[in-house]
């Protein structure tokens, strides 16, 4: 069992800084404003990520800091792309926070320093999309230095980008100190530390979704901590194939069949529980007549769309017994009502577990979207804002953006 220190998430946070460290100081804050835009002119379609950054921004404003926000948005490939400007995000932030948000078109220009200097205590500036400059993804030290000259301290609050070694995630904190975790990040670290370090038992993890390659590796690490791992969603079919069963046209990762077979051999059905039945259809994109079959008895002209009713009941029973729950990845193609039951059953069971006092964490963009669709996002202990980053933390990997911050 890995030691407590090995999870490596213990970092200094904004709360560890005294008011005197913040008053009048320029706080350069890396936020995750990579939000969906739509329409013409572009507008923010879902402000969830902007909302998630508000506690840190409010904390800094209340302490009299001058707040300089920076983020990436989409993949503009190192040059300006008007469709990916952060301006509409700045306007959305203004509306949410009820205060002016200034905008800096070119953080490299001399004028940027002056604009920051003119900022009043509690004032906010947002820098243009960092990925308009190649130095961001290249982690160019000169670009990082140009950003660092706009702050007296660095606050990292972009959980979803911690796995990237970019200028704003790892190069800026290397040269700008203090470099601390924001409130959102601190809450994420706390949640994942709690899962890795002495979780209340039984600890049940549920994994599903479509991004199998990354997740299967993580599953190996989660099996070291969890008492039981339940597998549904697209991930399950790779295990069926590893058992030599027919999977028809289901989503599978052929390169990982060997890994799946090893995991099954090493852990057995007691700890690694793969969905035993499935809802299948001839064409999962147009499910005319979905059918329930045993996972071992699929026909070649069908594909898995969801876990079946026996798996739903079995998974719900495990979750009902758990004291700690981690869930990442929908159990089926929940966007289609024909395949939503499995995800719905897990979401309800996790909410029920929370209600009776279990500690529950849900991560992954689509899993959180599914939870929100059911109106249950307030019914779990912690909703994680980063899918991949959370899985990496659970696997004990040291993320570049995390390593760059000061230890607690
Ligand atoms: P998250 O965003 O929660 O980390 P993923 O991105 O890995 O989850 O996967 C979410 C997607 O997985 C959903 O769009 C869902 O439709 C899809 N999915 C779930 N089960 C299956 C399946 N059996 N076959 C194909 N796609 C699936
Ligand atoms: Mg996803």
CSV table of C-alpha atoms and ligand atoms in Angstrom, one decimal:
chain,number,residue,atom,x,y,z
A,1,UNK,CA,0.0,0.0,0.0
A,2,UNK,CA,1.6,3.3,-1.1
A,3,UNK,CA,2.4,5.7,1.8
A,4,UNK,CA,0.5,8.9,2.5
A,5,UNK,CA,3.2,11.1,1.1
A,6,UNK,CA,3.3,9.2,-2.2
A,7,UNK,CA,0.1,10.7,-3.4
A,8,UNK,CA,2.0,14.0,-3.5
A,9,UNK,CA,-1.0,16.3,-3.6
A,10,UNK,CA,-0.2,18.2,-0.5
A,11,UNK,CA,0.4,21.7,-1.7
A,12,UNK,CA,0.4,25.2,-0.2
A,13,UNK,CA,-3.0,26.8,-0.9
A,14,UNK,CA,-4.4,30.3,-1.1
A,15,UNK,CA,-5.7,29.8,2.4
A,16,UNK,CA,-2.2,29.5,3.7
A,17,UNK,CA,-1.4,33.0,2.6
A,18,UNK,CA,-2.0,35.8,5.1
A,19,UNK,CA,-4.1,38.8,4.1
A,20,UNK,CA,-1.0,40.9,4.1
A,21,UNK,CA,0.5,38.6,1.4
A,22,UNK,CA,-2.5,39.5,-0.8
A,23,UNK,CA,-3.6,43.1,-0.2
A,24,UNK,CA,-2.6,45.3,-3.1
A,25,UNK,CA,-0.6,42.5,-4.6
A,26,UNK,CA,-1.0,41.3,-8.2
A,27,UNK,CA,-2.3,37.8,-8.2
A,28,UNK,CA,-1.7,36.0,-11.6
A,29,UNK,CA,-4.3,33.2,-11.6
A,30,UNK,CA,-4.4,30.3,-14.0
A,31,UNK,CA,-8.0,29.4,-14.4
A,32,UNK,CA,-9.8,26.9,-16.6
A,33,UNK,CA,-12.0,29.0,-18.8
A,34,UNK,CA,-12.0,26.5,-21.6
A,35,UNK,CA,-15.7,26.6,-22.0
A,36,UNK,CA,-18.0,25.7,-24.9
A,37,UNK,CA,-18.8,28.7,-27.1
A,38,UNK,CA,-21.6,28.9,-29.7
A,39,UNK,CA,-23.4,31.4,-31.9
A,40,UNK,CA,-22.5,34.5,-33.8
A,41,UNK,CA,-21.2,36.5,-32.1
A,42,UNK,CA,-19.8,33.7,-29.9
A,43,UNK,CA,-21.4,33.3,-26.5
A,44,UNK,CA,-20.7,31.0,-23.5
A,45,UNK,CA,-22.9,27.9,-23.7
A,46,UNK,CA,-22.1,26.5,-20.3
A,47,UNK,CA,-20.6,28.7,-17.6
A,48,UNK,CA,-19.9,25.8,-15.2
A,49,UNK,CA,-16.1,26.2,-15.4
A,50,UNK,CA,-16.3,30.0,-14.9
A,51,UNK,CA,-18.5,29.5,-11.8
A,52,UNK,CA,-16.0,26.9,-10.5
A,53,UNK,CA,-13.3,29.7,-10.4
A,54,UNK,CA,-15.5,32.2,-8.5
A,55,UNK,CA,-14.5,31.2,-5.0
A,56,UNK,CA,-10.8,31.9,-5.7
A,57,UNK,CA,-11.6,35.1,-7.5
A,58,UNK,CA,-13.9,36.3,-4.7
A,59,UNK,CA,-11.3,35.3,-2.1
A,60,UNK,CA,-8.6,37.4,-3.8
A,61,UNK,CA,-10.9,40.4,-4.3
A,62,UNK,CA,-12.0,40.3,-0.7
A,63,UNK,CA,-8.4,40.4,0.4
A,64,UNK,CA,-7.7,43.4,-1.8
A,65,UNK,CA,-5.6,41.6,-4.3
A,66,UNK,CA,-5.5,42.8,-8.0
A,67,UNK,CA,-6.6,39.8,-10.0
A,68,UNK,CA,-5.1,38.9,-13.4
A,69,UNK,CA,-6.7,35.9,-14.9
A,70,UNK,CA,-5.3,33.7,-17.7
A,71,UNK,CA,-6.6,30.6,-19.5
A,72,UNK,CA,-6.5,28.7,-22.7
A,73,UNK,CA,-9.6,28.2,-24.9
A,74,UNK,CA,-9.7,25.4,-27.6
A,75,UNK,CA,-6.8,24.7,-29.8
A,76,UNK,CA,-5.8,27.8,-31.8
A,77,UNK,CA,-2.4,26.4,-32.6
A,78,UNK,CA,-0.2,29.3,-31.6
A,79,UNK,CA,-1.9,32.1,-33.6
A,80,UNK,CA,-4.8,34.4,-33.0
A,81,UNK,CA,-8.2,33.0,-33.9
A,82,UNK,CA,-11.1,35.5,-33.4
A,83,UNK,CA,-13.5,32.6,-32.9
A,84,UNK,CA,-11.5,31.5,-29.9
A,85,UNK,CA,-11.1,34.8,-28.2
A,86,UNK,CA,-11.7,34.9,-24.4
A,87,UNK,CA,-13.6,38.2,-24.7
A,88,UNK,CA,-17.1,36.6,-24.5
A,89,UNK,CA,-15.8,34.7,-21.4
A,90,UNK,CA,-14.8,38.0,-19.8
A,91,UNK,CA,-18.3,39.3,-20.4
A,92,UNK,CA,-19.9,36.2,-18.9
A,93,UNK,CA,-17.6,36.6,-15.9
A,94,UNK,CA,-18.7,40.2,-15.5
A,95,UNK,CA,-22.3,39.1,-15.4
A,96,UNK,CA,-21.6,36.3,-12.9
A,97,UNK,CA,-19.5,38.4,-10.6
A,98,UNK,CA,-21.3,41.7,-11.0
A,99,UNK,CA,-18.1,43.7,-11.5
A,100,UNK,CA,-16.0,45.0,-14.4
A,101,UNK,CA,-13.6,42.7,-16.0
A,102,UNK,CA,-10.8,44.4,-18.0
A,103,UNK,CA,-9.4,42.6,-21.1
A,104,UNK,CA,-5.7,42.5,-22.2
A,105,UNK,CA,-5.4,41.7,-25.9
A,106,UNK,CA,-1.7,41.2,-25.9
A,107,UNK,CA,0.0,40.1,-22.6
A,108,UNK,CA,3.4,40.5,-24.2
A,109,UNK,CA,3.0,44.2,-25.0
A,110,UNK,CA,4.5,46.8,-22.7
A,111,UNK,CA,1.0,48.3,-22.3
A,112,UNK,CA,-0.1,45.1,-20.5
A,113,UNK,CA,2.2,45.9,-17.5
A,114,UNK,CA,0.6,49.4,-17.4
A,115,UNK,CA,-2.9,48.0,-17.5
A,116,UNK,CA,-2.2,45.7,-14.6
A,117,UNK,CA,-0.6,48.6,-12.7
A,118,UNK,CA,-3.7,50.7,-13.1
A,119,UNK,CA,-5.9,47.9,-11.6
A,120,UNK,CA,-7.5,48.9,-8.3
A,121,UNK,CA,-7.4,46.5,-5.3
A,122,UNK,CA,-10.2,44.0,-6.0
A,123,UNK,CA,-10.1,44.8,-9.7
A,124,UNK,CA,-10.0,42.0,-12.4
A,125,UNK,CA,-8.3,41.7,-15.7
A,126,UNK,CA,-8.5,38.8,-18.1
A,127,UNK,CA,-5.7,38.0,-20.6
A,128,UNK,CA,-6.4,36.9,-24.1
A,129,UNK,CA,-6.4,33.2,-24.9
A,130,UNK,CA,-2.8,32.0,-24.0
A,131,UNK,CA,-2.7,29.6,-26.9
A,132,UNK,CA,-2.8,32.5,-29.4
A,133,UNK,CA,1.0,32.4,-28.7
A,134,UNK,CA,3.2,29.3,-29.5
A,135,UNK,CA,5.1,29.9,-26.3
A,136,UNK,CA,2.2,28.6,-24.2
A,137,UNK,CA,2.2,25.0,-25.4
A,138,UNK,CA,6.0,25.1,-26.0
A,139,UNK,CA,6.4,26.1,-22.3
A,140,UNK,CA,8.8,28.8,-23.6
A,141,UNK,CA,10.7,30.4,-20.7
A,142,UNK,CA,10.6,33.8,-22.4
A,143,UNK,CA,6.8,33.6,-22.8
A,144,UNK,CA,6.5,32.4,-19.2
A,145,UNK,CA,8.7,35.3,-18.0
A,146,UNK,CA,6.5,37.8,-19.9
A,147,UNK,CA,3.4,36.4,-18.1
A,148,UNK,CA,5.2,36.3,-14.8
A,149,UNK,CA,6.0,40.0,-15.0
A,150,UNK,CA,2.2,40.6,-14.7
A,151,UNK,CA,2.0,39.2,-11.1
A,152,UNK,CA,3.5,39.2,-7.7
A,153,UNK,CA,2.3,35.8,-6.9
A,154,UNK,CA,0.9,32.8,-8.8
A,155,UNK,CA,-2.3,30.9,-8.1
A,156,UNK,CA,-3.1,27.7,-9.9
A,157,UNK,CA,-6.8,26.9,-10.1
A,158,UNK,CA,-7.1,25.0,-13.4
A,159,UNK,CA,-7.5,21.4,-12.4
A,160,UNK,CA,-8.2,20.1,-15.9
A,161,UNK,CA,-4.9,21.3,-17.3
A,162,UNK,CA,-2.5,20.1,-14.5
A,163,UNK,CA,-1.3,17.2,-16.7
A,164,UNK,CA,0.1,19.6,-19.2
A,165,UNK,CA,3.6,21.0,-19.0
A,166,UNK,CA,2.8,24.4,-20.6
A,167,UNK,CA,4.0,27.9,-19.8
A,168,UNK,CA,1.1,28.9,-17.7
A,169,UNK,CA,0.9,25.6,-15.8
A,170,UNK,CA,4.5,24.7,-15.1
A,171,UNK,CA,6.9,27.4,-16.4
A,172,UNK,CA,5.3,30.4,-14.7
A,173,UNK,CA,5.2,28.9,-11.2
A,174,UNK,CA,8.8,28.0,-11.6
A,175,UNK,CA,9.8,31.7,-11.7
A,176,UNK,CA,6.9,33.4,-9.8
A,177,UNK,CA,6.6,32.8,-6.1
A,178,UNK,CA,4.6,32.3,-4.0
A,179,UNK,CA,3.0,29.7,-6.3
A,180,UNK,CA,0.0,28.2,-4.5
A,181,UNK,CA,-3.1,26.2,-5.3
A,182,UNK,CA,-6.4,28.1,-5.6
A,183,UNK,CA,-9.5,27.1,-3.7
A,184,UNK,CA,-10.9,24.9,-6.5
A,185,UNK,CA,-7.6,23.0,-6.8
A,186,UNK,CA,-7.3,22.7,-3.0
A,187,UNK,CA,-10.8,21.1,-2.9
A,188,UNK,CA,-9.8,18.7,-5.7
A,189,UNK,CA,-6.6,17.7,-4.0
A,190,UNK,CA,-8.4,17.1,-0.7
A,191,UNK,CA,-11.0,14.8,-2.4
A,192,UNK,CA,-8.4,12.7,-4.2
A,193,UNK,CA,-6.1,12.5,-1.2
A,194,UNK,CA,-9.1,11.2,0.7
A,195,UNK,CA,-9.7,8.5,-1.9
A,196,UNK,CA,-6.0,7.4,-1.9
A,197,UNK,CA,-5.2,7.8,1.8
A,198,UNK,CA,-7.1,5.5,4.1
A,199,UNK,CA,-10.5,5.7,2.5
A,200,UNK,CA,-13.4,4.5,4.7
A,201,UNK,CA,-14.2,0.9,3.7
A,202,UNK,CA,-15.6,-0.7,1.7
A,203,UNK,CA,-14.4,1.6,-1.1
A,204,UNK,CA,-16.1,0.9,-4.4
A,205,UNK,CA,-14.9,2.5,-7.7
A,206,UNK,CA,-17.1,2.5,-10.8
A,207,UNK,CA,-15.5,3.0,-14.2
A,208,UNK,CA,-17.1,3.3,-17.6
A,209,UNK,CA,-17.2,5.7,-20.5
A,210,UNK,CA,-15.5,5.7,-23.9
A,211,UNK,CA,-11.9,6.8,-23.3
A,212,UNK,CA,-10.7,3.4,-22.5
A,213,UNK,CA,-6.9,3.6,-23.2
A,214,UNK,CA,-6.2,6.1,-20.5
A,215,UNK,CA,-8.6,4.6,-18.0
A,216,UNK,CA,-7.5,1.0,-18.2
A,217,UNK,CA,-4.1,1.9,-17.0
A,218,UNK,CA,-5.6,3.8,-14.1
A,219,UNK,CA,-7.8,0.9,-13.3
A,220,UNK,CA,-4.7,-1.1,-12.4
A,221,UNK,CA,-3.7,1.6,-9.9
A,222,UNK,CA,-7.3,2.0,-8.5
A,223,UNK,CA,-7.4,-1.7,-7.8
A,224,UNK,CA,-4.6,-1.2,-5.3
A,225,UNK,CA,-6.8,1.1,-3.2
A,226,UNK,CA,-10.4,0.1,-3.8
A,227,UNK,CA,-12.0,-3.0,-2.4
A,228,UNK,CA,-14.1,-3.4,-5.5
A,229,UNK,CA,-14.0,-2.0,-9.0
A,230,UNK,CA,-17.2,-2.1,-11.1
A,231,UNK,CA,-16.8,-1.8,-14.8
A,232,UNK,CA,-19.5,-0.8,-17.3
A,233,UNK,CA,-19.7,1.4,-20.4
A,234,UNK,CA,-17.5,1.1,-23.4
A,235,UNK,CA,-14.7,-0.2,-21.1
A,236,UNK,CA,-16.5,-3.5,-20.4
A,237,UNK,CA,-16.4,-4.8,-23.9
A,238,UNK,CA,-12.6,-4.9,-23.9
A,239,UNK,CA,-12.9,-7.3,-20.9
A,240,UNK,CA,-15.5,-9.4,-22.8
A,241,UNK,CA,-13.1,-9.8,-25.6
A,242,UNK,CA,-10.3,-10.7,-23.2
A,243,UNK,CA,-12.6,-13.6,-22.0
A,244,UNK,CA,-12.9,-14.7,-25.6
A,245,UNK,CA,-16.6,-13.6,-25.9
A,246,UNK,CA,-18.3,-12.2,-29.0
A,247,UNK,CA,-18.5,-8.4,-28.9
A,248,UNK,CA,-20.0,-7.7,-32.3
A,249,UNK,CA,-19.5,-4.0,-33.3
A,250,UNK,CA,-19.0,-2.8,-29.7
A,251,UNK,CA,-16.4,-0.2,-28.8
A,252,UNK,CA,-13.2,-2.1,-28.0
A,253,UNK,CA,-9.5,-1.3,-27.7
A,254,UNK,CA,-7.7,-4.2,-29.3
A,255,UNK,CA,-4.3,-3.2,-28.0
A,256,UNK,CA,-5.6,-3.4,-24.4
A,257,UNK,CA,-7.2,-6.9,-24.5
A,258,UNK,CA,-4.0,-8.4,-23.1
A,259,UNK,CA,-3.9,-5.8,-20.2
A,260,UNK,CA,-7.6,-6.6,-19.5
A,261,UNK,CA,-6.9,-10.3,-19.5
A,262,UNK,CA,-4.0,-9.8,-17.0
A,263,UNK,CA,-6.2,-7.7,-14.7
A,264,UNK,CA,-9.0,-10.4,-14.8
A,265,UNK,CA,-6.5,-13.1,-13.9
A,266,UNK,CA,-4.8,-11.1,-11.2
A,267,UNK,CA,-7.9,-9.9,-9.4
A,268,UNK,CA,-10.8,-12.2,-10.2
A,269,UNK,CA,-14.5,-11.5,-10.0
A,270,UNK,CA,-14.4,-10.7,-6.3
A,271,UNK,CA,-12.6,-7.4,-6.8
A,272,UNK,CA,-13.0,-6.7,-10.5
A,273,UNK,CA,-16.6,-6.9,-11.4
A,274,UNK,CA,-17.5,-6.5,-15.1
A,275,UNK,CA,-21.1,-5.9,-16.1
A,276,UNK,CA,-22.6,-9.4,-16.6
A,277,UNK,CA,-25.3,-8.4,-19.0
A,278,UNK,CA,-25.9,-5.7,-21.6
A,279,UNK,CA,-28.5,-3.8,-23.6
A,280,UNK,CA,-27.5,-4.3,-27.2
A,281,UNK,CA,-28.8,-3.1,-30.5
A,282,UNK,CA,-28.0,-3.8,-34.2
A,283,UNK,CA,-27.1,-0.1,-34.6
A,284,UNK,CA,-26.5,1.8,-31.3
A,285,UNK,CA,-26.8,5.1,-33.1
A,286,UNK,CA,-30.4,4.3,-34.2
A,287,UNK,CA,-31.6,1.8,-31.6
A,288,UNK,CA,-34.8,0.5,-33.1
A,289,UNK,CA,-35.3,-2.5,-30.8
A,290,UNK,CA,-32.7,-2.7,-28.0
A,291,UNK,CA,-32.5,-6.2,-26.4
A,292,UNK,CA,-31.0,-7.4,-23.1
A,293,UNK,CA,-28.5,-10.3,-23.4
A,294,UNK,CA,-26.0,-12.0,-21.1
A,295,UNK,CA,-22.5,-10.5,-21.8
A,296,UNK,CA,-21.3,-14.0,-22.8
A,297,UNK,CA,-24.0,-14.4,-25.3
A,298,UNK,CA,-23.8,-11.5,-27.7
A,299,UNK,CA,-24.6,-11.9,-31.4
A,300,UNK,CA,-22.0,-10.8,-33.9
A,301,UNK,CA,-24.4,-8.3,-35.6
A,302,UNK,CA,-25.0,-6.3,-32.4
A,303,UNK,CA,-23.2,-3.7,-30.2
A,304,UNK,CA,-23.3,-2.9,-26.5
A,305,UNK,CA,-25.2,0.3,-25.7
A,306,UNK,CA,-25.7,0.0,-21.9
A,307,UNK,CA,-25.2,-2.4,-19.0
A,308,UNK,CA,-28.2,-4.7,-18.5
A,309,UNK,CA,-30.7,-4.9,-15.6
A,310,UNK,CA,-28.8,-7.6,-13.6
A,311,UNK,CA,-25.7,-5.5,-13.7
A,312,UNK,CA,-27.7,-2.4,-12.7
A,313,UNK,CA,-29.0,-4.2,-9.7
A,314,UNK,CA,-25.6,-5.8,-8.8
A,315,UNK,CA,-23.8,-2.4,-9.1
A,316,UNK,CA,-26.4,-0.6,-7.1
A,317,UNK,CA,-26.1,-3.2,-4.3
A,318,UNK,CA,-22.3,-2.7,-4.1
A,319,UNK,CA,-22.7,1.0,-4.0
A,320,UNK,CA,-25.4,0.7,-1.3
A,321,UNK,CA,-22.8,-1.1,0.9
A,322,UNK,CA,-20.0,1.3,0.2
A,323,UNK,CA,-18.5,3.8,2.6
A,324,UNK,CA,-16.4,5.5,-0.1
A,325,UNK,CA,-17.4,5.7,-3.8
A,326,UNK,CA,-15.5,7.0,-6.8
A,327,UNK,CA,-17.3,7.1,-10.2
A,328,UNK,CA,-15.9,8.0,-13.6
A,329,UNK,CA,-17.5,7.2,-16.9
A,330,UNK,CA,-21.1,6.6,-17.9
A,331,UNK,CA,-22.4,3.0,-17.9
A,332,UNK,CA,-23.8,3.4,-21.4
A,333,UNK,CA,-24.5,5.7,-24.3
A,334,UNK,CA,-26.7,7.7,-21.9
A,335,UNK,CA,-27.3,10.5,-24.4
A,336,UNK,CA,-29.8,8.1,-26.0
A,337,UNK,CA,-32.8,7.3,-23.8
A,338,UNK,CA,-32.6,3.6,-24.9
A,339,UNK,CA,-29.2,3.3,-23.2
A,340,UNK,CA,-29.6,5.7,-20.2
A,341,UNK,CA,-30.9,3.3,-17.5
A,342,UNK,CA,-27.5,2.0,-16.4
A,343,UNK,CA,-26.0,5.4,-15.8
A,344,UNK,CA,-29.2,6.6,-14.2
A,345,UNK,CA,-29.1,3.6,-11.8
A,346,UNK,CA,-25.5,4.3,-10.8
A,347,UNK,CA,-26.2,8.0,-10.4
A,348,UNK,CA,-29.1,7.3,-8.1
A,349,UNK,CA,-27.2,4.7,-6.1
A,350,UNK,CA,-24.3,7.2,-5.6
A,351,UNK,CA,-26.7,9.9,-4.5
A,352,UNK,CA,-28.3,7.4,-2.1
A,353,UNK,CA,-24.9,6.4,-0.7
A,354,UNK,CA,-24.1,10.1,-0.1
A,355,UNK,CA,-27.4,10.6,1.7
A,356,UNK,CA,-26.6,7.9,4.2
A,357,UNK,CA,-23.1,9.3,4.9
A,358,UNK,CA,-20.8,7.7,2.4
A,359,UNK,CA,-18.0,9.9,0.9
A,360,UNK,CA,-18.6,10.1,-2.9
A,361,UNK,CA,-16.6,11.6,-5.7
A,362,UNK,CA,-17.7,11.8,-9.3
A,363,UNK,CA,-15.4,12.9,-12.1
A,364,UNK,CA,-15.3,13.1,-15.9
A,365,UNK,CA,-17.0,15.6,-18.2
A,366,UNK,CA,-19.7,13.3,-19.4
A,367,UNK,CA,-20.3,11.6,-16.1
A,368,UNK,CA,-20.8,15.0,-14.5
A,369,UNK,CA,-23.0,16.0,-17.4
A,370,UNK,CA,-25.1,12.8,-16.8
A,371,UNK,CA,-25.4,13.6,-13.1
A,372,UNK,CA,-26.4,17.2,-13.9
A,373,UNK,CA,-29.0,15.9,-16.5
A,374,UNK,CA,-30.6,14.0,-13.6
A,375,UNK,CA,-30.4,17.0,-11.3
A,376,UNK,CA,-28.1,15.1,-8.9
A,377,UNK,CA,-24.9,17.1,-9.0
A,378,UNK,CA,-25.7,18.6,-5.6
A,379,UNK,CA,-26.3,15.1,-4.2
A,380,UNK,CA,-22.7,13.8,-4.1
A,381,UNK,CA,-19.8,14.8,-1.8
A,382,UNK,CA,-17.5,16.1,-4.5
A,383,UNK,CA,-18.0,16.8,-8.2
A,384,UNK,CA,-14.5,16.9,-9.9
A,385,UNK,CA,-13.9,19.4,-12.6
A,386,UNK,CA,-11.3,17.3,-14.3
A,387,UNK,CA,-11.8,13.8,-15.6
A,388,UNK,CA,-8.3,12.9,-16.8
A,389,UNK,CA,-6.5,14.8,-14.1
A,390,UNK,CA,-8.4,13.1,-11.3
A,391,UNK,CA,-7.7,9.7,-12.7
A,392,UNK,CA,-4.0,10.5,-12.9
A,393,UNK,CA,-4.0,11.6,-9.3
A,394,UNK,CA,-5.7,8.4,-8.3
A,395,UNK,CA,-3.0,6.5,-10.2
A,396,UNK,CA,-0.4,8.4,-8.2
A,397,UNK,CA,1.2,10.1,-11.1
A,398,UNK,CA,2.8,13.5,-10.4
A,399,UNK,CA,1.3,16.0,-12.8
A,400,UNK,CA,3.6,18.7,-14.1
A,401,UNK,CA,1.3,21.6,-13.0
A,402,UNK,CA,1.1,20.1,-9.6
A,403,UNK,CA,4.8,19.5,-9.2
A,404,UNK,CA,5.4,23.1,-10.0
A,405,UNK,CA,3.5,24.3,-7.0
A,406,UNK,CA,5.0,24.8,-3.5
A,407,UNK,CA,4.7,21.9,-1.1
A,408,UNK,CA,2.6,22.3,2.0
B,1,LIG,P1,-16.1,11.0,-18.9
B,1,LIG,O1,-16.2,12.3,-19.8
B,1,LIG,O2,-17.1,11.0,-17.9
B,1,LIG,O3,-14.7,10.8,-18.5
B,1,LIG,P2,-15.8,9.4,-21.3
B,1,LIG,O4,-15.5,10.7,-22.1
B,1,LIG,O5,-14.7,8.4,-21.2
B,1,LIG,O6,-16.4,9.8,-19.9
B,1,LIG,O7,-17.0,8.7,-22.0
B,1,LIG,C1,-18.3,9.2,-22.1
B,1,LIG,C2,-18.9,8.7,-23.4
B,1,LIG,O8,-18.9,7.3,-23.3
B,1,LIG,C3,-20.4,9.1,-23.5
B,1,LIG,O9,-20.5,10.0,-24.5
B,1,LIG,C4,-21.1,7.7,-23.7
B,1,LIG,O10,-22.0,7.8,-24.8
B,1,LIG,C5,-20.0,6.8,-24.1
B,1,LIG,N1,-20.3,5.4,-23.8
B,1,LIG,C6,-20.6,4.9,-22.7
B,1,LIG,N2,-20.8,3.6,-22.8
B,1,LIG,C7,-20.6,3.2,-24.1
B,1,LIG,C8,-20.6,2.1,-24.9
B,1,LIG,N3,-20.9,0.9,-24.3
B,1,LIG,N4,-20.3,2.1,-26.2
B,1,LIG,C9,-20.0,3.3,-26.7
B,1,LIG,N5,-19.9,4.5,-26.1
B,1,LIG,C10,-20.2,4.5,-24.8
B,2,LIG,MG1,-15.7,12.7,-21.8
